[in-house]
Amino acid sequence: MSIETLETSQASIKSTSAQFDNTSFDKAVMSTYGRYALALERGQGCRVWDTQGREYLDFVAGIATCTLGHAHPAMVEAVTRQIQKLHHVSNLYYIPEQGELAKWLVKHSCADRVFFCNSGAEANEAAIKLARKYAHTVLKIDRPIILTAQSSFHGRTLATITATAQPKYQKHFDPLVPGFHYVPYNDISAIESAIGELDEGDYGVAAILIEPLQGEGGVRPGDVSYFRKLRQICNETGVLLIFDEVQVGMGRSGKLWGYEHLGVEPDIFTSAKGLGGGIPIGAMLAKKFCDVFQAGEHASTYGGNPFVTGVALSVCETIEKENILSNVQARGEQLRAGLKQIAAKYPQLISDVRGWGLINGMELHENIELTSNDIVNAAIQEGLLLVPAGPKVVRFVPPLIVTEAEINQALAKLESAIAKLN
Ligand SMILES: Cc1ncc(COP(=O)(O)O)c(C=O)c1O
């Protein structure tokens, strides 16, 4: 389908033009999310429309997920093709689309093989299981420990909230899963002492699970020197180095993988979010030496089915064909420069602007009342969608196809929102 045809068919979709009934929604749907009073029903590129036809610039992109924006012709074509051809069969059989996507990922990363699942948490679960099996069978550790970083985020299953070293995600869900130990991020001496202290009796450090850039934890990039030293320690001790690339990977950082910014390769890494451009897919990728799973040891009914892998492959090929990484780099620089100008105008409110490519954070001073959520609410009034990364950091994660003009529009809307709040 051409862009023109798609735009015509999109334009013919009328908004409901009615006030959305949140009350009946809230009665039927569990209250696991703090929702903004906004019901979205249509999207095109970097824009979305609510049920009353109001337009928003979408700098959330399903939280760093809709790589190609909304209703991208390549995705519309792939979804249509795949649903007509074959959407689901079991992994009891070979799935050609799954093989093609795995080959693309292997060709474009340091990994040798891929396991497919449905989400970031599930990909991290797979990595945790693989690391534990490697510890038992290769490292000969009876009680393996995985080190994770404070302020990290790795998902919402029991093992991944345990890996997530933030008490707010763990409260009331104990007993947690044993075998995790937390260290401060970007602090190499903490890693060295943890490895030394925890290697006792049956216990031993099997792996370090870490984000190249902490996303939910406040858009905090990893230090190059810290990650190089991590790699060196892992080489010397045999501890596995696992990177969670769920948010920062698949081109969001301006390079395909976050680890490319750090000059080190992981032994295992996970991907989800941007990999499918908005369809649910996750992946755990590993180097050959630690790929110790045997048939029957791990599985997922939907994992890597023809529908998701066919669509994700078209997302990957579009990123490559349309040279989207160079857009991410240019637009990221433009966005950070604009945010820094706004920060310079409001030094009493904004303390820092940081990020890689199109994952950026604007941090507010700790000692003021204003929160990231206040900014997000004010931006919604201006027609701009943003998402907090903690109470003091506003996150900007637009689709990777965002244009120069859209970045300028978003900056103008943000500035107007801040001016009103101020
Ligand atoms: C770094 C990281 N890992 C894992 C996850 C969990 O992914 P999912 O929500 O797809 O389970 C997220 C989600 O925000 C994430 O940012």
Coordinates of N, CA and C and ligand atoms in Angstrom, one line a residue, residues 119-121 124 153-155 211 216 244 246-247 272-273, ligand 1:
S119 N 7.6 -10.5 25.0 CA 7.7 -9.2 25.7 C 9.1 -9.1 26.3
G120 N 9.4 -7.9 26.8 CA 10.7 -7.6 27.4 C 10.9 -8.5 28.6
A121 N 9.9 -8.5 29.5 CA 10.0 -9.3 30.7 C 10.3 -10.8 30.4
N124 N 13.8 -11.3 29.3 CA 14.8 -11.3 30.5 C 14.6 -12.5 31.3
F153 N 15.4 -1.4 35.5 CA 14.0 -1.9 35.2 C 14.2 -3.1 34.2
H154 N 13.6 -4.2 34.7 CA 13.7 -5.4 33.8 C 12.4 -6.1 33.5
G155 N 11.3 -5.6 34.1 CA 10.0 -6.2 33.8 C 9.1 -6.4 35.0
E211 N 21.4 -2.6 32.0 CA 21.0 -1.8 30.8 C 22.1 -0.9 30.4
E216 N 13.7 3.4 32.3 CA 12.7 3.8 33.4 C 13.4 4.4 34.6
D244 N 20.3 -5.7 28.9 CA 18.9 -5.5 28.7 C 18.8 -4.4 27.7
V246 N 16.0 -3.9 25.9 CA 14.6 -3.8 25.6 C 14.1 -2.4 25.2
Q247 N 14.6 -1.4 25.9 CA 14.2 0.0 25.6 C 15.2 0.7 24.7
A272 N 12.9 -6.2 22.8 CA 11.5 -6.3 22.7 C 11.0 -4.9 22.1
K273 N 10.1 -4.3 22.7 CA 9.6 -3.0 22.3 C 9.8 -2.6 20.8
Ligands
LIG1 C1 14.8 -2.0 30.0 C2 13.5 -2.7 30.1 N1 13.5 -4.0 30.3 C3 12.4 -4.8 30.3 C4 11.2 -4.1 30.2 C5 9.9 -4.9 30.2 O1 9.4 -5.0 29.0 P1 7.8 -5.5 28.8 O2 7.0 -4.5 29.4 O3 7.7 -5.7 27.3 O4 7.7 -6.8 29.5 C6 11.1 -2.7 30.0 C7 9.8 -2.0 29.9 O5 9.7 -0.8 30.0 C8 12.3 -2.0 29.9 O6 12.4 -0.7 29.7

